[in-house]
Tab-separated table of N, CA, C and O in Angstrom:
chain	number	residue	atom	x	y	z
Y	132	UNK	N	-17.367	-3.005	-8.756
Y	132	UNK	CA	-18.243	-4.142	-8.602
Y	132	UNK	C	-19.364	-4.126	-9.646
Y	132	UNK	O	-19.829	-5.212	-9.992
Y	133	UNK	N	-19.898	-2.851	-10.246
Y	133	UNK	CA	-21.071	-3.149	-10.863
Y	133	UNK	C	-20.446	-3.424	-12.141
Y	133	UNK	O	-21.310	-3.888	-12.884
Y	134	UNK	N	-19.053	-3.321	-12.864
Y	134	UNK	CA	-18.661	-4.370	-14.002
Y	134	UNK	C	-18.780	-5.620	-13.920
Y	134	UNK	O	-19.263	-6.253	-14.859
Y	135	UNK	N	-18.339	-6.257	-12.712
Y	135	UNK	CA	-18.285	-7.894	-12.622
Y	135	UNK	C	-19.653	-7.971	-12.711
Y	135	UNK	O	-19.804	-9.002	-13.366
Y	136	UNK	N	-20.869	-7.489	-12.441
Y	136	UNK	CA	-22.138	-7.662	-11.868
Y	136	UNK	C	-22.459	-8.126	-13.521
Y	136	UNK	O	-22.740	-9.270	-13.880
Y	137	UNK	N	-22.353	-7.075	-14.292
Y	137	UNK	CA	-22.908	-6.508	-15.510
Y	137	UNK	C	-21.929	-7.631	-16.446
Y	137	UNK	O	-22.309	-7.842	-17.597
Y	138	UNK	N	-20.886	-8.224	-16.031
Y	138	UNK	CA	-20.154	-8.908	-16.894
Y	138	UNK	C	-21.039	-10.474	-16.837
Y	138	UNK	O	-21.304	-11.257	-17.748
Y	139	UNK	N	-21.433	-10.538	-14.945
Y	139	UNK	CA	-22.100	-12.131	-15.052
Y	139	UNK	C	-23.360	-12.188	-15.893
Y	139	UNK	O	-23.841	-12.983	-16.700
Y	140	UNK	N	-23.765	-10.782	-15.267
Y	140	UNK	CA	-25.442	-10.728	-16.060
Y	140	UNK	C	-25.323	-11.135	-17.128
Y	140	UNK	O	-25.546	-12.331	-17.315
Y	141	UNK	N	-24.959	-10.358	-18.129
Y	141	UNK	CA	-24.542	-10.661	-19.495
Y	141	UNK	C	-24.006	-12.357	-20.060
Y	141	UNK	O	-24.229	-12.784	-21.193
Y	142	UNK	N	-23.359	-13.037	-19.088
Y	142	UNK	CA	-23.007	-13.922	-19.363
Y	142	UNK	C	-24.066	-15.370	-19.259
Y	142	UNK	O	-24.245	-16.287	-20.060
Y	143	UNK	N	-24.689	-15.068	-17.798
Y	143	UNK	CA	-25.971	-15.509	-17.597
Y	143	UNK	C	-26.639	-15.503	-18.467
Y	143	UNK	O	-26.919	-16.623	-18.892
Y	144	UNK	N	-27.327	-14.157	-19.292
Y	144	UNK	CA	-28.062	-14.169	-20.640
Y	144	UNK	C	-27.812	-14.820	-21.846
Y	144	UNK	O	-28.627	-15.178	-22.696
Y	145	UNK	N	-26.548	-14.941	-21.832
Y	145	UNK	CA	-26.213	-15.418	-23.046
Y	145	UNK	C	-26.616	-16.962	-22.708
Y	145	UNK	O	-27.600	-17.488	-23.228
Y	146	UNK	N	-25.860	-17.561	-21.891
Y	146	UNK	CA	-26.150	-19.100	-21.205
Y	146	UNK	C	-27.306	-19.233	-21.946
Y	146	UNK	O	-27.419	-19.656	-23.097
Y	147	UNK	N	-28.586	-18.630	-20.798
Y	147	UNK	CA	-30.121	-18.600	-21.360
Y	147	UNK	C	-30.618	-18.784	-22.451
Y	147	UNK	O	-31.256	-19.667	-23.025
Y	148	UNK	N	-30.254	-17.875	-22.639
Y	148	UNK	CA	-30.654	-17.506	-24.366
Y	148	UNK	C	-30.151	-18.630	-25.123
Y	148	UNK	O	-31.081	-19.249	-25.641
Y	149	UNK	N	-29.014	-19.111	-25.370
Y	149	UNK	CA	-28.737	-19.996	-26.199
Y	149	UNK	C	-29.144	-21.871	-25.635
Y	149	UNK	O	-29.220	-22.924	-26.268
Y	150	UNK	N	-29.283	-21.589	-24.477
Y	150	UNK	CA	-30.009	-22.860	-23.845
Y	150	UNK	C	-31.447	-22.684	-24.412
Y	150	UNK	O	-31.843	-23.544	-25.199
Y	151	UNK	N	-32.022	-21.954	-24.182
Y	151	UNK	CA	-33.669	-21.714	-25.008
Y	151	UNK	C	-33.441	-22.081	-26.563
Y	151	UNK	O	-34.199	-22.734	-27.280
Y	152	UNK	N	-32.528	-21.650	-26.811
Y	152	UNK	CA	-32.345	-21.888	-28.703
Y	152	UNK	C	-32.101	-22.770	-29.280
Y	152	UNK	O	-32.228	-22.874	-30.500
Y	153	UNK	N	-31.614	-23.765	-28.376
Y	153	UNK	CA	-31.307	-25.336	-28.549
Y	153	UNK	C	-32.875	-26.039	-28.357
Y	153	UNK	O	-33.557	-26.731	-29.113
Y	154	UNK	N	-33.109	-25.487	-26.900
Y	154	UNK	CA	-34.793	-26.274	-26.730
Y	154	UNK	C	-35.075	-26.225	-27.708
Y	154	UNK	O	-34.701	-27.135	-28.448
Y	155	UNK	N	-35.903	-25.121	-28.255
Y	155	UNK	CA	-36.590	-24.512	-29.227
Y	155	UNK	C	-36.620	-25.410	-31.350
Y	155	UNK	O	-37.318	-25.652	-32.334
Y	156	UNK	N	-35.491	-25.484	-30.847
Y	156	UNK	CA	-34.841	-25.707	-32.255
Y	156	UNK	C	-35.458	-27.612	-32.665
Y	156	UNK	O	-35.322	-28.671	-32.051
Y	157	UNK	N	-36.100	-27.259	-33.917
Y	157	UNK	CA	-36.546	-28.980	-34.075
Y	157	UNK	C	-35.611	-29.882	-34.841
Y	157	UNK	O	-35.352	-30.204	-36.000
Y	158	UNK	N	-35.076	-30.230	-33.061
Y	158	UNK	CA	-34.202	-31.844	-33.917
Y	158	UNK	C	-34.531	-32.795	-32.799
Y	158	UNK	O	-35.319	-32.612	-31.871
Y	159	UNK	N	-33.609	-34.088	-33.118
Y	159	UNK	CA	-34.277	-35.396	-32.083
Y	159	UNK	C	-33.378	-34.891	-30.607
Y	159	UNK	O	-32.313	-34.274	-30.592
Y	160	UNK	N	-34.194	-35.376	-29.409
Y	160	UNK	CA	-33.450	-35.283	-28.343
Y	160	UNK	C	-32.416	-35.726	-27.839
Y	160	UNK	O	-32.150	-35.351	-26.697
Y	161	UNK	N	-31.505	-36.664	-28.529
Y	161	UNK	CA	-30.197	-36.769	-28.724
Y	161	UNK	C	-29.122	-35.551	-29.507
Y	161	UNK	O	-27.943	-35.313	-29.246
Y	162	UNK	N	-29.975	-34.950	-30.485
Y	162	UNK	CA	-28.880	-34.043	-30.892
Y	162	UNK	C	-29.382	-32.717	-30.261
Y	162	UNK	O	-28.550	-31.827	-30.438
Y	163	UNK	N	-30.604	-32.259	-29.505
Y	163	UNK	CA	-30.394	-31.465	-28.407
Y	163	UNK	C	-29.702	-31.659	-27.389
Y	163	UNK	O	-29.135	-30.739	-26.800
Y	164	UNK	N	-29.637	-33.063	-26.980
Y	164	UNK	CA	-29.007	-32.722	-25.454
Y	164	UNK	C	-27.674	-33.119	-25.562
Y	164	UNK	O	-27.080	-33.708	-24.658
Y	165	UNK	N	-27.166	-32.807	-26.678
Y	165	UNK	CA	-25.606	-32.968	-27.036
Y	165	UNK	C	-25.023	-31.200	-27.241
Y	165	UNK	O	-23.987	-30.619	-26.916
Y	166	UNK	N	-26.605	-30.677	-28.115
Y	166	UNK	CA	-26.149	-29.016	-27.836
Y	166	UNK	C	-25.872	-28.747	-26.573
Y	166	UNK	O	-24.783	-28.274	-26.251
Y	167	UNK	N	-27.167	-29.114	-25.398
Y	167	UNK	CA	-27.299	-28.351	-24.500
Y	167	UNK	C	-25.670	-28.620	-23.966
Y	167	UNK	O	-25.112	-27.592	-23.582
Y	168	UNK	N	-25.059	-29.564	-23.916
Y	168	UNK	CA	-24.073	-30.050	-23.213
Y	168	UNK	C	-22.863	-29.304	-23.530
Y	168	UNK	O	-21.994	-29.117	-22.679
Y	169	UNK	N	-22.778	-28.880	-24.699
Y	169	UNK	CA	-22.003	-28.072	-25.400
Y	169	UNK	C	-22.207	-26.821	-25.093
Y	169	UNK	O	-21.334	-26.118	-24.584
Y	170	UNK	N	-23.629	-26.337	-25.431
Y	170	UNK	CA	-23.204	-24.862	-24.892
Y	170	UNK	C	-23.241	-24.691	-23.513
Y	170	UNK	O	-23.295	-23.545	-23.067
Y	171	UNK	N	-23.217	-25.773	-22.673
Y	171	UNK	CA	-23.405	-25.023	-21.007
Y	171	UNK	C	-21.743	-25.251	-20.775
Y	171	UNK	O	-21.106	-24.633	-19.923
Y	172	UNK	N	-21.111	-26.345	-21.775
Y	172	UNK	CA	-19.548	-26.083	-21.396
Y	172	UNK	C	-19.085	-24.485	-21.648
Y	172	UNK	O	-18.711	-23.636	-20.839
Y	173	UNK	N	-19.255	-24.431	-23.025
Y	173	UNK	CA	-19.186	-23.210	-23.286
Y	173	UNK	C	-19.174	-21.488	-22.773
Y	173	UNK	O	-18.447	-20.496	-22.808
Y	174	UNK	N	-20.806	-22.033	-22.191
Y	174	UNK	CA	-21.386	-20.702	-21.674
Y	174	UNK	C	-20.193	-21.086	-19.824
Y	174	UNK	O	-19.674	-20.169	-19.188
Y	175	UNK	N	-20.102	-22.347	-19.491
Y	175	UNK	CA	-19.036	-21.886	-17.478
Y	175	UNK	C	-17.654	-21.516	-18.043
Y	175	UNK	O	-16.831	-20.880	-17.383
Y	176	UNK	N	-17.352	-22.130	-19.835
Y	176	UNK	CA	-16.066	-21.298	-19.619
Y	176	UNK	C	-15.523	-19.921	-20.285
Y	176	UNK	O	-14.409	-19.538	-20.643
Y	177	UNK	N	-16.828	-19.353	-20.288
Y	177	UNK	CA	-16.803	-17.976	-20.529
Y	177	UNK	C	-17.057	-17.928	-19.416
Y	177	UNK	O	-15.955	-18.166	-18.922
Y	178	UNK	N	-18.046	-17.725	-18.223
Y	178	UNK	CA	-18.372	-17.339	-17.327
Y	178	UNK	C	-16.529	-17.296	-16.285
Y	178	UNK	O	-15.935	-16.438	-15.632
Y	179	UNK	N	-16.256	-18.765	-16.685
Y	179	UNK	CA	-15.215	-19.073	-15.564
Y	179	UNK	C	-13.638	-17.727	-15.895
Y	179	UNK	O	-12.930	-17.208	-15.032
Y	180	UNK	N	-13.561	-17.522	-17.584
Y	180	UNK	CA	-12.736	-16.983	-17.748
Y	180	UNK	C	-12.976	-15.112	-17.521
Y	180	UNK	O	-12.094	-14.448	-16.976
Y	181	UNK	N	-14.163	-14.531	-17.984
Y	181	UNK	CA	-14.362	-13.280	-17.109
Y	181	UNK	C	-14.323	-12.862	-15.689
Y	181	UNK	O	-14.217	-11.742	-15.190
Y	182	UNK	N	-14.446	-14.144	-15.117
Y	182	UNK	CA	-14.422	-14.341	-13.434
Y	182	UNK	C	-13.306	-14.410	-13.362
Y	182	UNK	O	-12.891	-13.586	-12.548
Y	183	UNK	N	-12.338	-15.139	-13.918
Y	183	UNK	CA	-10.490	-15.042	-13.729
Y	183	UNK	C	-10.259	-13.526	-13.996
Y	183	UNK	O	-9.775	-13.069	-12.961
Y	184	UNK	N	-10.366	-12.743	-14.743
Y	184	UNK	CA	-9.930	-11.782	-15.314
Y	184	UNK	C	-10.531	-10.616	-14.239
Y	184	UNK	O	-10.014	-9.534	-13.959
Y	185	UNK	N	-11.908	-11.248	-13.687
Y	185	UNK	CA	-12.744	-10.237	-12.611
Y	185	UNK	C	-11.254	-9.974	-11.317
Y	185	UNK	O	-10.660	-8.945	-10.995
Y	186	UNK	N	-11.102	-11.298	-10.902
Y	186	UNK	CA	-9.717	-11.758	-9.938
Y	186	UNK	C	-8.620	-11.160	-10.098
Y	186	UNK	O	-8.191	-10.436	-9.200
Y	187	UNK	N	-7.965	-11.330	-11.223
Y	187	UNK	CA	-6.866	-10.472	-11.826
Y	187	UNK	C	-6.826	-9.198	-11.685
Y	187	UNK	O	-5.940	-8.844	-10.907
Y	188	UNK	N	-7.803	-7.868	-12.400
Y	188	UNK	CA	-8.280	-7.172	-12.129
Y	188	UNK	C	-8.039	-6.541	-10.408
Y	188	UNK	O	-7.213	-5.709	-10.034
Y	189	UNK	N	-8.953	-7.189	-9.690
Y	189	UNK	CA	-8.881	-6.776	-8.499
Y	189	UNK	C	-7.497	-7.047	-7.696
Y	189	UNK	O	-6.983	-6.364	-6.810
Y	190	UNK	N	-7.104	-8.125	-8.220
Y	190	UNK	CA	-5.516	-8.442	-7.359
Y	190	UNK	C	-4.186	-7.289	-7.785
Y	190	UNK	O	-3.193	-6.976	-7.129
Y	191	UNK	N	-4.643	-6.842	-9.139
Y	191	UNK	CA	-3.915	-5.879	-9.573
Y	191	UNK	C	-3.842	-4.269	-8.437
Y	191	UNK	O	-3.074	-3.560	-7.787
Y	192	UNK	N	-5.069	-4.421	-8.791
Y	192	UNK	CA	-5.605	-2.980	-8.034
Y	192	UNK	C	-5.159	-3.315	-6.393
Y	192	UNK	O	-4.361	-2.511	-5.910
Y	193	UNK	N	-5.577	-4.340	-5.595
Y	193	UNK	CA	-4.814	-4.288	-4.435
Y	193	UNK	C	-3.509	-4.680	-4.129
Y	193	UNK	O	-3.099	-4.818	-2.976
Y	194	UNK	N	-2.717	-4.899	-5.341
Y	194	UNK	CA	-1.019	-4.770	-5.341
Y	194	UNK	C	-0.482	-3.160	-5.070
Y	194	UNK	O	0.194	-2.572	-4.226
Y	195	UNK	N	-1.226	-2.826	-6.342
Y	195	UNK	CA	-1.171	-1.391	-6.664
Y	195	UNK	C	-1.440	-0.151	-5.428
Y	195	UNK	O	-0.637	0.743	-5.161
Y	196	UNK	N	-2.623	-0.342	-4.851
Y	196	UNK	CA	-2.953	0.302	-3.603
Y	196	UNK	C	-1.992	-0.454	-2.222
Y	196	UNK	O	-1.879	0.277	-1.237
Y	197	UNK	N	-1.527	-1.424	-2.163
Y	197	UNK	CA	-0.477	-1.764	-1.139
Y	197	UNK	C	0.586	-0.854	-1.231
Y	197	UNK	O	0.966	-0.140	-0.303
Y	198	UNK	N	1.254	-0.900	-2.814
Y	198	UNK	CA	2.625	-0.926	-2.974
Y	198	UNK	C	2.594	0.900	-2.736
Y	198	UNK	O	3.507	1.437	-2.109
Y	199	UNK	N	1.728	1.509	-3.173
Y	199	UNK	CA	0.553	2.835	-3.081
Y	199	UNK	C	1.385	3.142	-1.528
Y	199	UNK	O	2.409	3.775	-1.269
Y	200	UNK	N	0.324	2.302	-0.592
Y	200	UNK	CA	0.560	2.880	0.677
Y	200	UNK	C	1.897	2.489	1.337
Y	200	UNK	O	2.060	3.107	2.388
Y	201	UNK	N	2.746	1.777	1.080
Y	201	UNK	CA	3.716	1.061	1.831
Y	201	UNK	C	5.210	2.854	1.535
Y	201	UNK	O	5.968	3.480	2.276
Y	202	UNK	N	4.776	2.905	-0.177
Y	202	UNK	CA	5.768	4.260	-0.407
Y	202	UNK	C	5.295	5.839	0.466
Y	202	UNK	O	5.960	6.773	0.913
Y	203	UNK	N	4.008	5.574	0.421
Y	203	UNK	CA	3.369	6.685	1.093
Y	203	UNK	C	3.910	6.665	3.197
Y	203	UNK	O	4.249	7.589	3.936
Y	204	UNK	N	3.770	5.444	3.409
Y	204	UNK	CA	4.147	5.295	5.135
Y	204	UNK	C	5.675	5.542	5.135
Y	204	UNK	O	6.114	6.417	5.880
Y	205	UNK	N	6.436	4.894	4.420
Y	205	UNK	CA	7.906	4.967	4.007
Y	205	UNK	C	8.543	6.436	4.265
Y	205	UNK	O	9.478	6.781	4.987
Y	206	UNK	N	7.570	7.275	3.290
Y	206	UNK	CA	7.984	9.108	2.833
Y	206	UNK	C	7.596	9.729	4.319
Y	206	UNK	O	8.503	10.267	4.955
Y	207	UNK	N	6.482	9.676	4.791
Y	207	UNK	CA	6.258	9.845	5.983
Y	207	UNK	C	7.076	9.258	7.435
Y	207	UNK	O	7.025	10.047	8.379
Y	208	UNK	N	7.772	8.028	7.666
Y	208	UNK	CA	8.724	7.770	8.455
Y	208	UNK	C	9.857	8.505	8.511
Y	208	UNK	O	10.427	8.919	9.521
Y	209	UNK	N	10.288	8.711	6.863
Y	209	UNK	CA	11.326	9.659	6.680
Y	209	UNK	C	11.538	11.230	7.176
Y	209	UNK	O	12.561	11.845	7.477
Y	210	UNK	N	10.025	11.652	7.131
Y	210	UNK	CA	9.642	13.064	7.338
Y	210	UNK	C	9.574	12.961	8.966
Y	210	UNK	O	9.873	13.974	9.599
Y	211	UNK	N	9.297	12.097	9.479
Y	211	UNK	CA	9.198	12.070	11.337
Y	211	UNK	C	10.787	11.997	11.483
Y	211	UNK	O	11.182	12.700	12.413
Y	212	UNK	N	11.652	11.415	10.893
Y	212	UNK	CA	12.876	11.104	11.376
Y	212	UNK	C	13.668	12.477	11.515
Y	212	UNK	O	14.284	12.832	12.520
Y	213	UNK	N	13.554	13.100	10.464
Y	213	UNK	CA	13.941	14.369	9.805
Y	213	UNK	C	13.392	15.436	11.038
Y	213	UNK	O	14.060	15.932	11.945
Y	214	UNK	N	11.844	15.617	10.723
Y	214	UNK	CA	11.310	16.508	12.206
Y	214	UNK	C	12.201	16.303	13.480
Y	214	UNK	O	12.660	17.268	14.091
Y	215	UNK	N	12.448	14.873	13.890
Y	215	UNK	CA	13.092	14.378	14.959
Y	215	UNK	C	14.578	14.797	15.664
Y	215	UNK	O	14.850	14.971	16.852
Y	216	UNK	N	15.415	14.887	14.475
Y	216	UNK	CA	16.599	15.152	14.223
Y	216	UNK	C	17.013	16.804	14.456
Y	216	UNK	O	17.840	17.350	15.186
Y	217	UNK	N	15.938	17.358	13.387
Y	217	UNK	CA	15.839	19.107	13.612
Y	217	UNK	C	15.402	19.740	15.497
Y	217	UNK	O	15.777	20.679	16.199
Y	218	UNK	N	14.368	18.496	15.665
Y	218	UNK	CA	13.810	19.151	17.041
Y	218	UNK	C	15.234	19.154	17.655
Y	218	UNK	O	15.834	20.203	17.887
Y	219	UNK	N	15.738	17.928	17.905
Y	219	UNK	CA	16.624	17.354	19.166
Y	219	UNK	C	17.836	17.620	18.729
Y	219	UNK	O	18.816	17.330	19.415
């Protein structure tokens, strides 16, 4: 979790930062608020595409830990069957 955290932060900053740099910057308020418009597309579809990849990421890892435990309960059914067989 503290990557995704550190991935929005970062992404957030950047947003900021380059939203301030447009304010800042002397041109008429038509060709600022054509930047701003631009970089806030910009800055949700970076945000939106590290957030896909945040998703991915985690869907991986709980495939992985399913498929993990499903072989692990599996080896163990086998080992009760086996005990079962020897007892009786």
């Amino acid at each position: 979790m503290k990557t995704s955290n550190t991935i929005i932060g970062l992404l957030a900053g950047v947003a900021v930062g380059a939203t301030l740099g447009v304010l800042f910057a002397p041109e008429k308020g038509e060709t600022t608020r054509k930047k701003i418009t631009e970089k806030s597309k910009q800055a949700k579809d970076k945000l939106k595409e590290g957030f896909n990849d945040f998703l991915d990421t985690v869907s991986d890892k709980y495939s992985s830990i399913k498929e993990n435990g499903e072989e692990f309960l599996n080896k163990e059914k086998e080992a009760i069957k086996d005990n079962m067989k020897k007892t009786y």
